[in-house]
CSV table of C-alpha atoms in Angstrom, one decimal:
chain,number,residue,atom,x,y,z
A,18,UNK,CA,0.0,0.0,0.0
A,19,UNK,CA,2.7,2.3,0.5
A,20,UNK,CA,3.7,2.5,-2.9
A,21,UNK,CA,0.6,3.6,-4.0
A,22,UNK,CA,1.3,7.3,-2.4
A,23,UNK,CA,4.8,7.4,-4.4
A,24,UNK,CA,3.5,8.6,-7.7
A,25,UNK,CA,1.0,11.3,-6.1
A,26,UNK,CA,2.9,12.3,-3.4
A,27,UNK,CA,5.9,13.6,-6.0
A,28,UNK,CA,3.2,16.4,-6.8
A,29,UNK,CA,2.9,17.4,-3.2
A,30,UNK,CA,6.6,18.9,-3.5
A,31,UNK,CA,5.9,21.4,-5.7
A,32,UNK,CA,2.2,22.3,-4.7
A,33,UNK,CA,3.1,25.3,-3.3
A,34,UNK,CA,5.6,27.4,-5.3
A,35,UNK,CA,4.2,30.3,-6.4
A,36,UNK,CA,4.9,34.1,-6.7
A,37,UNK,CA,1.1,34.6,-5.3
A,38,UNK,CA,0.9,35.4,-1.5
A,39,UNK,CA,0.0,31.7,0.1
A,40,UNK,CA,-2.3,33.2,2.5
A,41,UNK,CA,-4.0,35.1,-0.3
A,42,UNK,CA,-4.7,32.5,-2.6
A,43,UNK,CA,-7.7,30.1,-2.6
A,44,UNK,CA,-6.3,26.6,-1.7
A,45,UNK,CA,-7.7,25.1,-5.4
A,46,UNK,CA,-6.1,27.6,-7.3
A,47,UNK,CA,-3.1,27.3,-5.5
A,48,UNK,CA,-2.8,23.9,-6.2
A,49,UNK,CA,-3.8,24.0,-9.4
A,50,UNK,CA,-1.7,27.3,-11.1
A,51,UNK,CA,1.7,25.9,-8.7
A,52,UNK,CA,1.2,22.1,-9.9
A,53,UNK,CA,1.3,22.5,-13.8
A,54,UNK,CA,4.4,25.1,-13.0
A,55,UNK,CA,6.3,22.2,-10.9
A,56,UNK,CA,5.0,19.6,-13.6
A,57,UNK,CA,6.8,22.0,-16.5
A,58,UNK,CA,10.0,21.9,-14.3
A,59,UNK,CA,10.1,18.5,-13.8
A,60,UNK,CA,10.3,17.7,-17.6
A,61,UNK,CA,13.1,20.2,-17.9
A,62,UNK,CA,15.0,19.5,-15.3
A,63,UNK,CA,18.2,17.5,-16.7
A,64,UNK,CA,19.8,16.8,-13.3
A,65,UNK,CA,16.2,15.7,-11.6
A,66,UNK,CA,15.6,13.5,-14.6
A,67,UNK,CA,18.8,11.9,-14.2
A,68,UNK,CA,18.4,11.4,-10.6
A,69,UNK,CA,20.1,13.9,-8.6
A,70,UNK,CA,19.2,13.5,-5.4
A,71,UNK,CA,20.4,15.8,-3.8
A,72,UNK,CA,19.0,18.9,-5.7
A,73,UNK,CA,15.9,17.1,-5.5
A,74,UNK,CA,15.9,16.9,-1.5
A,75,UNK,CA,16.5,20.5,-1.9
A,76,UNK,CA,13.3,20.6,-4.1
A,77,UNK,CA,11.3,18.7,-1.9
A,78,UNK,CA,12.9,20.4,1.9
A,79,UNK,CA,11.8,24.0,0.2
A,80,UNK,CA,8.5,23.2,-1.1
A,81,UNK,CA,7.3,20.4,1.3
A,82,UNK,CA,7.8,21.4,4.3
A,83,UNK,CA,6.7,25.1,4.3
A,84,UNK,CA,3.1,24.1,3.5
A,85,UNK,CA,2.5,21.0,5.4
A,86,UNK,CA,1.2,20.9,8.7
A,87,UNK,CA,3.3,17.5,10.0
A,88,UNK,CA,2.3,18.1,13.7
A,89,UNK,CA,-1.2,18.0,12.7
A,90,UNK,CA,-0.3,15.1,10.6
A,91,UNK,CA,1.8,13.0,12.9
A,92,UNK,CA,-0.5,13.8,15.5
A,93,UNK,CA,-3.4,11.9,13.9
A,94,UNK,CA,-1.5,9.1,12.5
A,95,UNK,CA,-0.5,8.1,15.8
A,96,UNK,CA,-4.0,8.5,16.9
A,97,UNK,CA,-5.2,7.8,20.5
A,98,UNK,CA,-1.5,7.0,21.3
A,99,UNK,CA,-0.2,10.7,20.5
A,100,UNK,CA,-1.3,11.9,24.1
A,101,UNK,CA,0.9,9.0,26.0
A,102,UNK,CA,3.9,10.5,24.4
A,103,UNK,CA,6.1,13.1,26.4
A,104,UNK,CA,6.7,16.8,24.4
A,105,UNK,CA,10.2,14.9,23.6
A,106,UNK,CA,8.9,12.0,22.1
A,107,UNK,CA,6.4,13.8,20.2
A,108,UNK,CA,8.9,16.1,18.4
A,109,UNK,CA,11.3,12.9,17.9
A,110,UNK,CA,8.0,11.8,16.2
A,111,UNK,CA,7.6,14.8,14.5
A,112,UNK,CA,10.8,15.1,12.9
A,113,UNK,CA,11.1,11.5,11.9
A,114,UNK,CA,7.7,11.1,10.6
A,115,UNK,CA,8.4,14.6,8.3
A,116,UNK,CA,12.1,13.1,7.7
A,117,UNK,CA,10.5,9.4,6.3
A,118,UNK,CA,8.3,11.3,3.8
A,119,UNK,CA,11.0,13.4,2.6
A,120,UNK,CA,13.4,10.6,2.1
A,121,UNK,CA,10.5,7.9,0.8
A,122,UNK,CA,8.9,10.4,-2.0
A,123,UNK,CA,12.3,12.6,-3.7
A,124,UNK,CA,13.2,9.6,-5.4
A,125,UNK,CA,9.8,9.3,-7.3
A,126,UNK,CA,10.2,12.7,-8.9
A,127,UNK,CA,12.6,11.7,-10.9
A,128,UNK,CA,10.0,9.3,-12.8
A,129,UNK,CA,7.9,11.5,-14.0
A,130,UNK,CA,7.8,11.8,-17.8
A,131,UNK,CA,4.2,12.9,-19.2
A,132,UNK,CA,1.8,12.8,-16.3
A,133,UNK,CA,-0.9,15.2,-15.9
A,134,UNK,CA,-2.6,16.8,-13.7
A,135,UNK,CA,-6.4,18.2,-13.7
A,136,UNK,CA,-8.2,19.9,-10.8
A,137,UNK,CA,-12.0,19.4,-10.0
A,138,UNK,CA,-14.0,23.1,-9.9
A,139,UNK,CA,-14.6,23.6,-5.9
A,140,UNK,CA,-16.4,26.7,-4.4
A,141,UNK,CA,-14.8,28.4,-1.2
A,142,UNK,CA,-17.0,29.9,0.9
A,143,UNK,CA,-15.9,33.1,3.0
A,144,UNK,CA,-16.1,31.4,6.4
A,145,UNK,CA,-14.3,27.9,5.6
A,146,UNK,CA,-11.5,27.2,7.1
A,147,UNK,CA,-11.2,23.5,6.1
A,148,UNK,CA,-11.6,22.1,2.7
A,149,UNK,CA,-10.8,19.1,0.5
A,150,UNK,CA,-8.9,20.1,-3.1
A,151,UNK,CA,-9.7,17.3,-5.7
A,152,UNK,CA,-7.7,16.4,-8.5
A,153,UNK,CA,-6.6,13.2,-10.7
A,154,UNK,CA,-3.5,12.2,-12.0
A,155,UNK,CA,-3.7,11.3,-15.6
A,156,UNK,CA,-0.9,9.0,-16.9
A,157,UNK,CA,-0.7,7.4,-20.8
A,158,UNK,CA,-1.8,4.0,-20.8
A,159,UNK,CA,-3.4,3.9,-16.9
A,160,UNK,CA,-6.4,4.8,-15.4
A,161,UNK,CA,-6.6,8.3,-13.6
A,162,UNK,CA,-5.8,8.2,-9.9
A,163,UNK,CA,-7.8,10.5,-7.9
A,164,UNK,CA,-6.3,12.8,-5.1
A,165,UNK,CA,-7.9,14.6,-2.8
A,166,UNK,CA,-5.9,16.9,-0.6
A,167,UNK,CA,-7.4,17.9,3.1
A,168,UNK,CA,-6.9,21.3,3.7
A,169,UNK,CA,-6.8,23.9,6.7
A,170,UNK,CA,-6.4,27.6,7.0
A,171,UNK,CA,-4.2,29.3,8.9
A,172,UNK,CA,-2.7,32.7,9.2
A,173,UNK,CA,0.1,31.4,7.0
A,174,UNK,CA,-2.0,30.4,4.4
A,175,UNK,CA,-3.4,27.0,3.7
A,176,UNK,CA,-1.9,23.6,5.1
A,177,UNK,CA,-2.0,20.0,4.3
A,178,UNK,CA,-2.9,18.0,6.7
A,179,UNK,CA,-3.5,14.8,5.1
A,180,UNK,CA,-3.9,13.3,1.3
A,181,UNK,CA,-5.6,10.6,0.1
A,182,UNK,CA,-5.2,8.6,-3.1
A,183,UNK,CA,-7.8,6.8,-4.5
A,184,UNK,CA,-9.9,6.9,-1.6
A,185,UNK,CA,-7.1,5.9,0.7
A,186,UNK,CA,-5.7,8.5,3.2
A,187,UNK,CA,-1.8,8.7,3.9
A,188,UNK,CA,-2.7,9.1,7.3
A,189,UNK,CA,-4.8,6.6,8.1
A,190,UNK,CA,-2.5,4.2,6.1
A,191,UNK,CA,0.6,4.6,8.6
A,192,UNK,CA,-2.0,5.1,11.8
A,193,UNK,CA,-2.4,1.0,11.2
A,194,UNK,CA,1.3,0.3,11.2
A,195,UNK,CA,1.9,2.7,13.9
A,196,UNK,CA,-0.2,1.3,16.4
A,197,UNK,CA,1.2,-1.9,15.6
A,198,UNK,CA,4.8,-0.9,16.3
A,199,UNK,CA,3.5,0.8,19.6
A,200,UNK,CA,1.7,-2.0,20.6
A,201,UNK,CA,4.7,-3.7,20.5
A,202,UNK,CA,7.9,-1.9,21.1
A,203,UNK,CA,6.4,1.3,22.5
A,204,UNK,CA,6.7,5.0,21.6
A,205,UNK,CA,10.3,5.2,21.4
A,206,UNK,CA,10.5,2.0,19.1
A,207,UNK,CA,8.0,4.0,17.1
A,208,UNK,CA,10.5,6.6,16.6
A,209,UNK,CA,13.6,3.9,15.9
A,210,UNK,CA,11.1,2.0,13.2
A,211,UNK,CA,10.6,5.8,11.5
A,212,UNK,CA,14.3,6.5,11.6
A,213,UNK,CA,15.5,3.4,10.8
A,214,UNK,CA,12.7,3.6,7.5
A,215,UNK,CA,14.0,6.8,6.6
A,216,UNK,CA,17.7,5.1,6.5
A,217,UNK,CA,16.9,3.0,4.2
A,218,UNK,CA,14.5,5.7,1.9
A,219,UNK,CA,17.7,7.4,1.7
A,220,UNK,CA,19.8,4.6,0.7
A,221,UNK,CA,18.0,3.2,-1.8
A,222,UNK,CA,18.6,4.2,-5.5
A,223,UNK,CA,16.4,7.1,-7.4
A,224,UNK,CA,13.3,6.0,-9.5
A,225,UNK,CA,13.8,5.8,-13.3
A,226,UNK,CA,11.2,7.0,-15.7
A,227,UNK,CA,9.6,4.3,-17.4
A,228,UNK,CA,10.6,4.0,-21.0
């Protein structure tokens, strides 16, 4: 199941860039306008296509982690568990968690070749403050994958708090295997088992393009 957030997930990196005021702009047009911009890089990028890492860590460690809201994130995957931990656990969680999705996703942007993107109409009303931004992944020869992206406002703008492909939510994916590892080695082995993950994201080699 994991891999099944690889593909959409690459987006999430560049949802964001823009030259538009975050907290000015509407979260569906910010998504949409910053997505096709990201998708045009990725296509010209020579050193992304050819699987610098490193430049794409920088990618992913300016436009992630800006516009994601990873407390609120961690905080429900780890679910009824998250109050148990101590304020020093629950950054360790924080960080790792944020530092697994970092590592696990920059290698899948340098797959992508000629996916599109297209971004279903939504209407925003003055006083909502937490949406869901829909969009599908269109890809030659495959079905389109839908994405929805769960929203809040803040007074920084809009933050993800959680995404869900194909009907299946990131966060309620790891809650599963989080309460597994709790249940069995505890909080702190929680945070080993992300680190240790995040080790091994890092070592493994970048995604190639299919030909």
């Amino acid at each position: 199941m994991l891999r099944t957030f690889l593909l959409p997930l690459a987006l999430i990196a560049g949802l964001f860039s823009t030259s538009v005021p975050a907290a000015d702009t509407p979260p569906d047009v910010l998504a949409r306008t910053t997505t096709q911009e990201v998708l045009a890089i990725l296509k010209q990028d020579k050193e992304i296509q050819s699987g610098n890492l490193n430049k794409v860590y920088q990618l992913v460690e300016a436009k992630i982690l800006p516009n994601f809201d990873f407390n609120r994130m961690t905080q429900l995957a780890v679910g009824k568990h998250w109050p148990r931990a101590s304020p020093k656990q629950k950054q360790a969680l924080v960080t790792e968690f944020r530092n697994l999705l970092v590592r696990t996703y920059s290698s899948s942007l340098t797959a992508f070749t000629n996916q599109t993107v297209d971004f279903k109409p939504m209407t925003l009303k003055p006083d909502d403050t937490d949406v869901t931004v829909r969009s599908e992944i269109r890809q030659p020869g495959g079905q389109p994958i839908p994405i929805d992206y769960a929203m809040y406002k803040t007074t920084f703008g809009w933050k993800v708090y959680d995404v869900s492909i194909d009907g299946v939510s990131l966060v309620t994916n790891y809650r599963a295997s989080f309460a597994s590892t709790i249940r069995q080695s505890g909080i702190d082995g929680l945070v080993k088992t992300l680190a240790d993950k995040s080790a091994s994201a890092a070592a493994r080699p970048p995604a190639r393009p299919a030909p």
